[in-house]
mmCIF file of C-alpha atoms in Angstrom:
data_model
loop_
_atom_site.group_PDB
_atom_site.id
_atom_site.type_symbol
_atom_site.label_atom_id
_atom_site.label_comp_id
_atom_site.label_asym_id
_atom_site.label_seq_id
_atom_site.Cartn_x
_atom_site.Cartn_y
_atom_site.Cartn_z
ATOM 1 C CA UNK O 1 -1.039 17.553 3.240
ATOM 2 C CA UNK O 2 1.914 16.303 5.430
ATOM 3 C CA UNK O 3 4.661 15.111 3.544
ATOM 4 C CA UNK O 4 6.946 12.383 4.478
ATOM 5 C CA UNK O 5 10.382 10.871 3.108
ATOM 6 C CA UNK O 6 10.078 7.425 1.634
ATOM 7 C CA UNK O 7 11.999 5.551 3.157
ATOM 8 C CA UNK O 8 15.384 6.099 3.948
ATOM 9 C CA UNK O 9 15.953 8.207 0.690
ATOM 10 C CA UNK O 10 15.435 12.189 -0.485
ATOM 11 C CA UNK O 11 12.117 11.139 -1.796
ATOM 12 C CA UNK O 12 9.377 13.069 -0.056
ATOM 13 C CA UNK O 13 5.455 11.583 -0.525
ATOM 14 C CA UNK O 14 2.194 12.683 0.817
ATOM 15 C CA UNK O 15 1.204 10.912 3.994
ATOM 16 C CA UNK O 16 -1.383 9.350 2.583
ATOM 17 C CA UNK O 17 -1.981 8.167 -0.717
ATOM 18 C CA UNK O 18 -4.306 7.159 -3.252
ATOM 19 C CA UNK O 19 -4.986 3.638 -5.349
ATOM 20 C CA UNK O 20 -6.433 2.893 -8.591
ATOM 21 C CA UNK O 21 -7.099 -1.103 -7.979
ATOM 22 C CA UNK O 22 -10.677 -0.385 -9.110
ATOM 23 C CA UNK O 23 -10.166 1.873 -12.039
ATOM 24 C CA UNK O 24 -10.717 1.381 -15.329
ATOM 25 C CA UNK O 25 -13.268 -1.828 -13.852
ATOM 26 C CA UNK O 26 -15.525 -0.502 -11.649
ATOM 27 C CA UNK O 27 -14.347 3.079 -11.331
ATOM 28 C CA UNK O 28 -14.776 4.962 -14.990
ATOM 29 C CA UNK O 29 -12.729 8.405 -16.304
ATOM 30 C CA UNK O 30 -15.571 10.782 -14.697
ATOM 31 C CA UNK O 31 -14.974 9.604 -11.622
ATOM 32 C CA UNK O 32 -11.418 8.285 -11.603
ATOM 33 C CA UNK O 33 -10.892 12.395 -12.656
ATOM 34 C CA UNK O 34 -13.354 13.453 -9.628
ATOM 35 C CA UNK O 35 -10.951 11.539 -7.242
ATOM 36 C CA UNK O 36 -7.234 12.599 -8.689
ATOM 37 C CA UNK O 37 -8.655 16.165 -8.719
ATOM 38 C CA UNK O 38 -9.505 16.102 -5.110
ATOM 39 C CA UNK O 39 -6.566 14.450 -4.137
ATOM 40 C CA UNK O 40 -4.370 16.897 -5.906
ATOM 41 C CA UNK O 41 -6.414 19.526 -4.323
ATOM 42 C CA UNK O 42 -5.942 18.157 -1.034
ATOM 43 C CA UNK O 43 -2.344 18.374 -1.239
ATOM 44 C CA UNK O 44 -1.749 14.663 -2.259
ATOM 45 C CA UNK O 45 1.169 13.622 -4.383
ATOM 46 C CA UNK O 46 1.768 9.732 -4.395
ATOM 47 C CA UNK O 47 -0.502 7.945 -6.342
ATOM 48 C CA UNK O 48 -0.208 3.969 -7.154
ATOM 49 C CA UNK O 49 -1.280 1.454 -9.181
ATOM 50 C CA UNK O 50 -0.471 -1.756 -10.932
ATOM 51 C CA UNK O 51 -0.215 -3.392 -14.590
ATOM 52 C CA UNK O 52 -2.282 -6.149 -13.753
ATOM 53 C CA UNK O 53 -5.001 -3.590 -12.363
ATOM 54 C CA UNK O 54 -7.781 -4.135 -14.763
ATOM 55 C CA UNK O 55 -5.665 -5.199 -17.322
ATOM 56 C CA UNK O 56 -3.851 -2.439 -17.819
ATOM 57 C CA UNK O 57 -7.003 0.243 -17.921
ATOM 58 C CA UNK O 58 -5.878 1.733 -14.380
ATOM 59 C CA UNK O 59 -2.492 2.801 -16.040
ATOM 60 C CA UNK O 60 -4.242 3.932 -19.368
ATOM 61 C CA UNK O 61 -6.454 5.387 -17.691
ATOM 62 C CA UNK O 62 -4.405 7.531 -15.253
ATOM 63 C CA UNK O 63 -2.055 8.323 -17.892
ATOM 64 C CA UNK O 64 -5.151 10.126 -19.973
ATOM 65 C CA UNK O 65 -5.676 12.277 -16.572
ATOM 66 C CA UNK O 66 -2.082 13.298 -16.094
ATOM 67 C CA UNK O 67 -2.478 14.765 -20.330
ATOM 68 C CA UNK O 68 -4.424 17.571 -18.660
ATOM 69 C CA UNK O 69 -6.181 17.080 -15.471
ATOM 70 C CA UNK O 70 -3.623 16.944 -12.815
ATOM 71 C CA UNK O 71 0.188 18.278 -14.028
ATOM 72 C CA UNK O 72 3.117 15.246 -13.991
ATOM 73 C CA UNK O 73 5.499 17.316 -11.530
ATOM 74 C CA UNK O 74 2.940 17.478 -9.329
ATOM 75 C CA UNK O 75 2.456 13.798 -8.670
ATOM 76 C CA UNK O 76 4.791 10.729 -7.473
ATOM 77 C CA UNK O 77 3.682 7.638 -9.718
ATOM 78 C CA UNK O 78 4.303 4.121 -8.334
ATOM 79 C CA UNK O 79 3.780 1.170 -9.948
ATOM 80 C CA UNK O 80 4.048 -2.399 -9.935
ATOM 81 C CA UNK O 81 5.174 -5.092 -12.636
ATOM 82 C CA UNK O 82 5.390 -9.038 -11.519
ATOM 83 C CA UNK O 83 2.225 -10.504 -11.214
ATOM 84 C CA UNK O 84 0.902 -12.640 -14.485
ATOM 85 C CA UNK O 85 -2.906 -13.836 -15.358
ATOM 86 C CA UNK O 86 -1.247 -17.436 -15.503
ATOM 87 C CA UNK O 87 -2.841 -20.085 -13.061
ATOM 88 C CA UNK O 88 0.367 -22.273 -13.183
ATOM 89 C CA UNK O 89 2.619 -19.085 -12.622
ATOM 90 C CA UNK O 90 1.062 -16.269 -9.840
ATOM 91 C CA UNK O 91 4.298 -13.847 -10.228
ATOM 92 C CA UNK O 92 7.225 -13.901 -12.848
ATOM 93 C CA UNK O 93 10.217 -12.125 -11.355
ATOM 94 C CA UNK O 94 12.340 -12.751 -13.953
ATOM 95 C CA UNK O 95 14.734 -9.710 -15.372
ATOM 96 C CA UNK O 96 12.727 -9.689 -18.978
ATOM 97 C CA UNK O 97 9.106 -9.784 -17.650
ATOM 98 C CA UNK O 98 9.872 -6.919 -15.407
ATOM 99 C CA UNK O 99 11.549 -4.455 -17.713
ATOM 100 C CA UNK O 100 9.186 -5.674 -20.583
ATOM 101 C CA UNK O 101 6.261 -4.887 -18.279
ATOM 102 C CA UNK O 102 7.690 -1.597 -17.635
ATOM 103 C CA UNK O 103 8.014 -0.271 -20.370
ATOM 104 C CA UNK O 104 4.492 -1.037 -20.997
ATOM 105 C CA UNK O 105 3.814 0.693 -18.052
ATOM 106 C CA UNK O 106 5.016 3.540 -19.074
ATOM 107 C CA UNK O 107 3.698 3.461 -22.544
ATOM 108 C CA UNK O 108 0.218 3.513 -20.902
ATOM 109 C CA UNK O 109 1.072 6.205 -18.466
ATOM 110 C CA UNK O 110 2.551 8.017 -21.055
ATOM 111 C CA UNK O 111 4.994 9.378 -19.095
ATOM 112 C CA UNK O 112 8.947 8.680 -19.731
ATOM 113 C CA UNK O 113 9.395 7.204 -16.102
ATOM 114 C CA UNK O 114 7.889 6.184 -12.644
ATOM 115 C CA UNK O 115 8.957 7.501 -9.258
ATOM 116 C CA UNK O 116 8.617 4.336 -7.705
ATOM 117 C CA UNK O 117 8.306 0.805 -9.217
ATOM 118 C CA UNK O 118 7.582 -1.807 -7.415
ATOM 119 C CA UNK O 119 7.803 -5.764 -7.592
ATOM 120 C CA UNK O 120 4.585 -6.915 -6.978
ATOM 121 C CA UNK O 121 5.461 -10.072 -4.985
ATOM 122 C CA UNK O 122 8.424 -12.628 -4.587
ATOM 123 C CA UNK O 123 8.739 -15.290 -7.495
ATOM 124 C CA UNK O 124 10.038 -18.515 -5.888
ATOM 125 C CA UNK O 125 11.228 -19.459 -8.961
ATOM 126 C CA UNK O 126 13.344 -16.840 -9.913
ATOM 127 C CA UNK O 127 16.498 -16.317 -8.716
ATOM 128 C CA UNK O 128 16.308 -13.063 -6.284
ATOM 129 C CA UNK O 129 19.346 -11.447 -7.973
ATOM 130 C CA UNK O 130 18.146 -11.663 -11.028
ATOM 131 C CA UNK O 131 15.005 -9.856 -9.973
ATOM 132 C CA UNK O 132 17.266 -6.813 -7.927
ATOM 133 C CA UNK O 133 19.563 -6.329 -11.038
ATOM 134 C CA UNK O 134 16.346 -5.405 -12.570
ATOM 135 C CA UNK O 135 15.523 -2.991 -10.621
ATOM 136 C CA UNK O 136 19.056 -1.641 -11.068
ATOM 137 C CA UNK O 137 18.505 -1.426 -14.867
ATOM 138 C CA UNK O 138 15.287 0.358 -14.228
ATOM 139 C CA UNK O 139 17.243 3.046 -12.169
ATOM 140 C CA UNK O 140 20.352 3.335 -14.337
ATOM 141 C CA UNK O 141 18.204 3.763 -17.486
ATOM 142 C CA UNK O 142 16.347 6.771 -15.979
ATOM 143 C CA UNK O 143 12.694 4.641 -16.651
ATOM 144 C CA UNK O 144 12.127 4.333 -12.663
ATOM 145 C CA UNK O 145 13.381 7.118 -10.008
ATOM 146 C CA UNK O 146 13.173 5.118 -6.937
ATOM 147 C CA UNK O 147 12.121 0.886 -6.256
ATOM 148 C CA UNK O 148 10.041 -1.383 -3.552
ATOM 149 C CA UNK O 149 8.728 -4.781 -3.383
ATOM 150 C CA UNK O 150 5.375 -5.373 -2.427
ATOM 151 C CA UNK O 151 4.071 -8.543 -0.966
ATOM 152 C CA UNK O 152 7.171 -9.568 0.179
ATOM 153 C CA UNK O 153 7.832 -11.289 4.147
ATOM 154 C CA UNK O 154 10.009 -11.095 6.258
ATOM 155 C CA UNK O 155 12.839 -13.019 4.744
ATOM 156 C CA UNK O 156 12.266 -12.289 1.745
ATOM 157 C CA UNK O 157 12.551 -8.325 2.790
ATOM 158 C CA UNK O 158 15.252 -8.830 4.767
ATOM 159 C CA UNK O 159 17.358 -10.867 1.414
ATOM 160 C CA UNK O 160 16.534 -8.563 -1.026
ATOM 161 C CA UNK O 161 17.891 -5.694 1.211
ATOM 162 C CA UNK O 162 21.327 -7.351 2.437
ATOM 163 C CA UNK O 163 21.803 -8.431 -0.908
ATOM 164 C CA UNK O 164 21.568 -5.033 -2.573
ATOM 165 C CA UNK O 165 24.253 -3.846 0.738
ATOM 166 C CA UNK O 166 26.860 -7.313 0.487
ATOM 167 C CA UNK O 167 27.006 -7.929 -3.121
ATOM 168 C CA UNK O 168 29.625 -6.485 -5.296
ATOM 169 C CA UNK O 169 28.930 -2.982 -7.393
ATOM 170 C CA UNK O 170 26.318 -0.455 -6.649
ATOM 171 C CA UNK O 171 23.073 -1.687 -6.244
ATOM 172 C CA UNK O 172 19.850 0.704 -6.193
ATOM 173 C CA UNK O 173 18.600 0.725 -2.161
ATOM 174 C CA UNK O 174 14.767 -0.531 -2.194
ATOM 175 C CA UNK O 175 12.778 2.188 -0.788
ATOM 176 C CA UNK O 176 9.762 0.839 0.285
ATOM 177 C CA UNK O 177 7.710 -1.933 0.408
ATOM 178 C CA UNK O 178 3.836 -2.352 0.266
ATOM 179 C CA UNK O 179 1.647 -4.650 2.688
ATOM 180 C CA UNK O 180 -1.297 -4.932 4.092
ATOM 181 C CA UNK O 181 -1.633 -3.031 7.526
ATOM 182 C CA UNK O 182 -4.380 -2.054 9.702
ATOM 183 C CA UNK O 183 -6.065 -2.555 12.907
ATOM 184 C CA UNK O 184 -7.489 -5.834 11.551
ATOM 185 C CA UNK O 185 -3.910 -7.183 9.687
ATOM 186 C CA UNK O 186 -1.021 -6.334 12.209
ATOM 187 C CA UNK O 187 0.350 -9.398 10.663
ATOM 188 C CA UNK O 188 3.691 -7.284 9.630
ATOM 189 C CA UNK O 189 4.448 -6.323 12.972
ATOM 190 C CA UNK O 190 6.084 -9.605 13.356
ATOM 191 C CA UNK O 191 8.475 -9.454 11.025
ATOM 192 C CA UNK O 192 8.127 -7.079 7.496
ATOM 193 C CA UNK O 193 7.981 -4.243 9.968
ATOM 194 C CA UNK O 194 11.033 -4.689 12.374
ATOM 195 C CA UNK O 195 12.923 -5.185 9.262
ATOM 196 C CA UNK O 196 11.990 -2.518 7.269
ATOM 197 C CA UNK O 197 12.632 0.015 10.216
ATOM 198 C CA UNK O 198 16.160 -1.283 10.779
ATOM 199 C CA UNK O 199 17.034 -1.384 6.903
ATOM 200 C CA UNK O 200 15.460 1.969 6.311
ATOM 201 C CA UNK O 201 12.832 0.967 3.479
ATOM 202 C CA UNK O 202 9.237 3.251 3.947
ATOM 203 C CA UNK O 203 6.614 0.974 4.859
ATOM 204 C CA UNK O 204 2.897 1.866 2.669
ATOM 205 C CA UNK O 205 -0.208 0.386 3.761
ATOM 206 C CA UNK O 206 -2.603 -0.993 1.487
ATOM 207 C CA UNK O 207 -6.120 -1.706 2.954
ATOM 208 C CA UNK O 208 -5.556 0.524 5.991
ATOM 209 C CA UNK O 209 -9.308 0.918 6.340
ATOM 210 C CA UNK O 210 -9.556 -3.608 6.824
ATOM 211 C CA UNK O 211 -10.915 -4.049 3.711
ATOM 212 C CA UNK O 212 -13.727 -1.256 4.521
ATOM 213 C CA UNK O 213 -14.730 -3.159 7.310
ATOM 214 C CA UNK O 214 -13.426 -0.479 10.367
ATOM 215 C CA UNK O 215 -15.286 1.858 8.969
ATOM 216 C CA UNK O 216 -18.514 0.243 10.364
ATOM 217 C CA UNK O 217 -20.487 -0.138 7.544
ATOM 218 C CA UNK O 218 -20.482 -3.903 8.651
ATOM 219 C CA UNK O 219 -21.610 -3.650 12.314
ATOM 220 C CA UNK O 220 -25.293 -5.189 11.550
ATOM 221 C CA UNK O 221 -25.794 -5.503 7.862
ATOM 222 C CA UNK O 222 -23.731 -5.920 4.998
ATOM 223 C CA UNK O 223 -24.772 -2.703 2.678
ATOM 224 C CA UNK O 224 -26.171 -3.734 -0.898
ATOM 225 C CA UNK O 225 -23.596 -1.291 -2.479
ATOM 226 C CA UNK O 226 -20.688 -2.478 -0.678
ATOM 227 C CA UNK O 227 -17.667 -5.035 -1.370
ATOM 228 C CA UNK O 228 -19.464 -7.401 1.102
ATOM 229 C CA UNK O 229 -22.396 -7.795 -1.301
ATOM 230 C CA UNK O 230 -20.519 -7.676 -4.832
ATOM 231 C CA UNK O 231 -18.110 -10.734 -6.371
ATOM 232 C CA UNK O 232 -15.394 -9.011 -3.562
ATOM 233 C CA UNK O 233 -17.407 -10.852 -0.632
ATOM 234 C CA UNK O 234 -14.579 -13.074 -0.032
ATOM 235 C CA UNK O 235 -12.258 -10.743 -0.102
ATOM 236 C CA UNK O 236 -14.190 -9.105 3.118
ATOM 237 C CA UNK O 237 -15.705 -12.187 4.620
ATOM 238 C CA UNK O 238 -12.013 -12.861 6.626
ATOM 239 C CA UNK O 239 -12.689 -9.725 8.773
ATOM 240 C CA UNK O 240 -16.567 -10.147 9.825
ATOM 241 C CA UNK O 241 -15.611 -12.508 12.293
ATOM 242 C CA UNK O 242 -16.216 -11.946 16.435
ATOM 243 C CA UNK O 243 -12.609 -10.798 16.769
ATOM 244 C CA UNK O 244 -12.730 -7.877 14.086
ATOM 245 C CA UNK O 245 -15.968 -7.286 15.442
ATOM 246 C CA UNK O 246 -14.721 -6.421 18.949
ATOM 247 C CA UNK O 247 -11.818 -4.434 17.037
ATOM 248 C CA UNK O 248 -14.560 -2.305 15.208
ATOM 249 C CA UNK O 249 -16.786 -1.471 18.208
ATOM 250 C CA UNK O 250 -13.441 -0.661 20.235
ATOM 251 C CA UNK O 251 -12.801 1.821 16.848
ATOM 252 C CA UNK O 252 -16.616 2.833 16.952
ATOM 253 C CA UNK O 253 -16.400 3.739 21.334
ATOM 254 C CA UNK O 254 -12.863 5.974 20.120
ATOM 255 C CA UNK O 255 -14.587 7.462 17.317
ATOM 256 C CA UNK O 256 -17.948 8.936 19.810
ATOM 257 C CA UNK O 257 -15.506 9.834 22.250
ATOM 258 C CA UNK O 258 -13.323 12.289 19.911
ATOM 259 C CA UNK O 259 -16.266 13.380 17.772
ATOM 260 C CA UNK O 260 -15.561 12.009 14.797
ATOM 261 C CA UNK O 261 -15.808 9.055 12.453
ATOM 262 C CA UNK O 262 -14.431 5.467 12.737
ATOM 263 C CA UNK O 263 -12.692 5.687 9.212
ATOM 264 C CA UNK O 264 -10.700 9.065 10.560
ATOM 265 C CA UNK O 265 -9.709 6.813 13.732
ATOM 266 C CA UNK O 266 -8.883 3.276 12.448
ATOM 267 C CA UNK O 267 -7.246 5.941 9.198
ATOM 268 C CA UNK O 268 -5.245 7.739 11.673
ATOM 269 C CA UNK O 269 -3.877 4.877 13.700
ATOM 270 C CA UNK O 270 -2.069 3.134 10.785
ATOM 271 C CA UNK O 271 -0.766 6.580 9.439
ATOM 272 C CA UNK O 272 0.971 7.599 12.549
ATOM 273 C CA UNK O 273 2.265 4.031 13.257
ATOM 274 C CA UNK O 274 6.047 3.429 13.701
ATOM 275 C CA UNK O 275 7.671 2.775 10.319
ATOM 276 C CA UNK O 276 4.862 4.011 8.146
ATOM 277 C CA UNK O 277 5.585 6.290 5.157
ATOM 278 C CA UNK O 278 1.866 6.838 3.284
ATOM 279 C CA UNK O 279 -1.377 4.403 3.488
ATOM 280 C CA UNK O 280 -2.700 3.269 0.064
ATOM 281 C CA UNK O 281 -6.371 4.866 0.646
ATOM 282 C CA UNK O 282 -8.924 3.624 -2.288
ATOM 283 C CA UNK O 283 -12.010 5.315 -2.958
ATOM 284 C CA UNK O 284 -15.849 3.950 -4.522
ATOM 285 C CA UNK O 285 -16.124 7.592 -5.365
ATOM 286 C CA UNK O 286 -14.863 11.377 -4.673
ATOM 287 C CA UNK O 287 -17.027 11.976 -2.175
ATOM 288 C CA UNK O 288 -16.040 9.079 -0.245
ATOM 289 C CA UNK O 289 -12.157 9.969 -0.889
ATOM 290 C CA UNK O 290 -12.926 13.845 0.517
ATOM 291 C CA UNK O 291 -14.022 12.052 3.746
ATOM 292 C CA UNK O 292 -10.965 10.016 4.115
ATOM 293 C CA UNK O 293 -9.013 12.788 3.153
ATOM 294 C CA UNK O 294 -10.243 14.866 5.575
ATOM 295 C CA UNK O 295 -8.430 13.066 8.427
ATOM 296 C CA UNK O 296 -5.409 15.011 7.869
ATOM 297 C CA UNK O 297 -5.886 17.576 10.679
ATOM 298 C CA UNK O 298 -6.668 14.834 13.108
ATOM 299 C CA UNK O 299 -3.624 12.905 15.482
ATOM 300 C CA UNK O 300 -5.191 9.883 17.913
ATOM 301 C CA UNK O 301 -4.318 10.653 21.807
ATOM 302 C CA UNK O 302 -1.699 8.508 22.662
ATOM 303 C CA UNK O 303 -4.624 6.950 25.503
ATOM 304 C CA UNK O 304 -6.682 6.469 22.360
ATOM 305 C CA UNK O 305 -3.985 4.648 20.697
ATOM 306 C CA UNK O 306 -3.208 2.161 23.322
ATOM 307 C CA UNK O 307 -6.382 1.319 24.151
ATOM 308 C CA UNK O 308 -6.464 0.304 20.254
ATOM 309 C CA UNK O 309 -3.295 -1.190 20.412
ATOM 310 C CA UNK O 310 -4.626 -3.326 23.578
ATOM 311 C CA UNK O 311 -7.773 -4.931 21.886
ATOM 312 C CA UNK O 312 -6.292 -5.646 18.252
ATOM 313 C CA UNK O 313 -2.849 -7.028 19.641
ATOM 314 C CA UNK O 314 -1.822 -9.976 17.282
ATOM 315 C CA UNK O 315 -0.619 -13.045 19.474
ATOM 316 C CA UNK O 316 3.057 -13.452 18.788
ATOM 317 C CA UNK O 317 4.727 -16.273 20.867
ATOM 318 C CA UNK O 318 7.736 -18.192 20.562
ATOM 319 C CA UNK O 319 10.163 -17.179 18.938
ATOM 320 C CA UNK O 320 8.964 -13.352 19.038
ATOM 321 C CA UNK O 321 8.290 -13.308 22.757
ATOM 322 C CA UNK O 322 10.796 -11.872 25.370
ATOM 323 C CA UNK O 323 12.757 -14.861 27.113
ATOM 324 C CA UNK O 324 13.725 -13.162 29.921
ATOM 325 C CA UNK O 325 9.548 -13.745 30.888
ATOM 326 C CA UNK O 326 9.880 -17.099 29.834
#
């Protein structure tokens, strides 16, 4: 597989890589091993995951896989600290919840650092320097290699970044940062993306696929083994509207026409975007990962692309539109 440098930085990642939101809940060792194995085998490097993903399991587990499975060198780990199971407080970003959830991290990874950690999301109550100089501990003390925020807008992007270049000392550059992106969510192109291009921080997609929705498995009935029919169904029910729906035929018409599936196309499109460093592909199972894996030999024609481009353009207006038309 392709690989690609992170960001503005000497670290080099696989253009694609793979997520473990589901392990360790509804993905179990057997097949959570099925999937790194075919990754790895598939030239794959960058795999990512969180603390808060299944409580923890999704690190424990992936750390038992890396013992003998899959070889550490051979693999980037990201990982995110940040977000708490408290209804009164989403995301802590405060200095000692993030190194004390790193270090937990790694104690379930087993593994003496990360080679990216991420902040999950911004903590409005925090102040953000207090959150960056943690990031700069992480760095210093050897436990993280590289560091991104994930979640993070515009603004918030665009802070955290100048901060890290104005402020006094040397400050650890963030390398990436992690938001939702795909024919169905172009929401970033407004702002997150711009900013990240001009700043130099590697942009990785999570839910590149729309929530499972391009690949088409939606078109006319909502599969009984799918996210649409489990306790996910309003996590999916946002993109079954008439708009996606026009968006996933327009995917469908591109797929028949290049002989080959709607998940390589609507796959492809968000990997070769502007800005992008690696989509965050999740799997239900191996097999399913092989098939999304698979897209590696395939690049969109660039008549493909903007007829894509055309029918899932987000509407951005004032203050985003040119003045000189105005």
């Amino acid at each position: 597989m392709e690989l690609r440098h992170l960001g503005r930085t000497g670290l080099r990642v696989s253009r694609l890589g793979l997520g473990t939101l589901t392990w360790g809940r509804d993905t179990g060792e057997h097949e959570a091993a099925d999937q790194l194995k075919a990754f790895w085998e598939a030239g794959g490097t960058l795999v990512d995951t969180a603390d808060v993903y299944a409580d923890g399991e999704a690190e424990y587990l992936l750390g038992r896989l890396l013992e003998g499975l899959v070889p550490r060198r051979d693999l980037q780990i990201a990982t995110k600290a940040g977000s708490v199971p408290d209804p009164n407080r989403r995301f802590d970003g405060s200095r000692g919840h993030l190194l004390a959830a790193l270090d937990a991290s790694l104690e379930r990874l087993g593994t003496d650092h990360v080679d990216l950690w991420q902040v999950h999301a911004f903590d409005p109550v925090t102040p953000l320097e207090e959150t960056l100089q943690a990031l700069d501990i992480a760095v210093s003390s050897g436990r993280a290699r590289y560091v991104g925020v994930s979640n993070f807008c515009g603004w918030q992007l665009a802070k955290a970044a100048t901060w890290q270049l104005a402020s006094s000392g040397a400050h650890t550059r963030l390398a990436s940062t992690q938001m939702e992106y795909s024919l169905l969510q172009r929401g970033v192109e407004r702002e997150v993306l711009p900013a990240a291009l001009d700043l130099g921080i590697g942009l990785l997609p999570s839910s590149p696929l729309g929530r499972g929705v391009l690949t088409g498995k939606y078109r006319h009935m909502t599969p009984s083994d799918s996210r649409g029919a489990s306790e996910l169904a309003a996590f999916v029910a946002p993109y079954l509207d008439e708009e996606a729906s026009r968006i996933v035929d327009a995917v469908a018409i591109a797929a028949d026409g290049l002989a080959t599936s709607a998940l390589h196309v609507a796959l492809a499109w968000v990997r070769d975007r502007p800005g992008v460093t690696a989509p965050i592909v999740g799997a239900r199972n191996a097999r399913q990962l092989r098939t999304a894996l698979s897209v590696e030999a395939l690049s969109l024609p660039d008549e493909i692309c903007q007829a894509l481009d055309d029918v899932s353009a987000p509407v951005h207006r004032y203050p985003d539109q040119d003045w000189s038309t105005l």
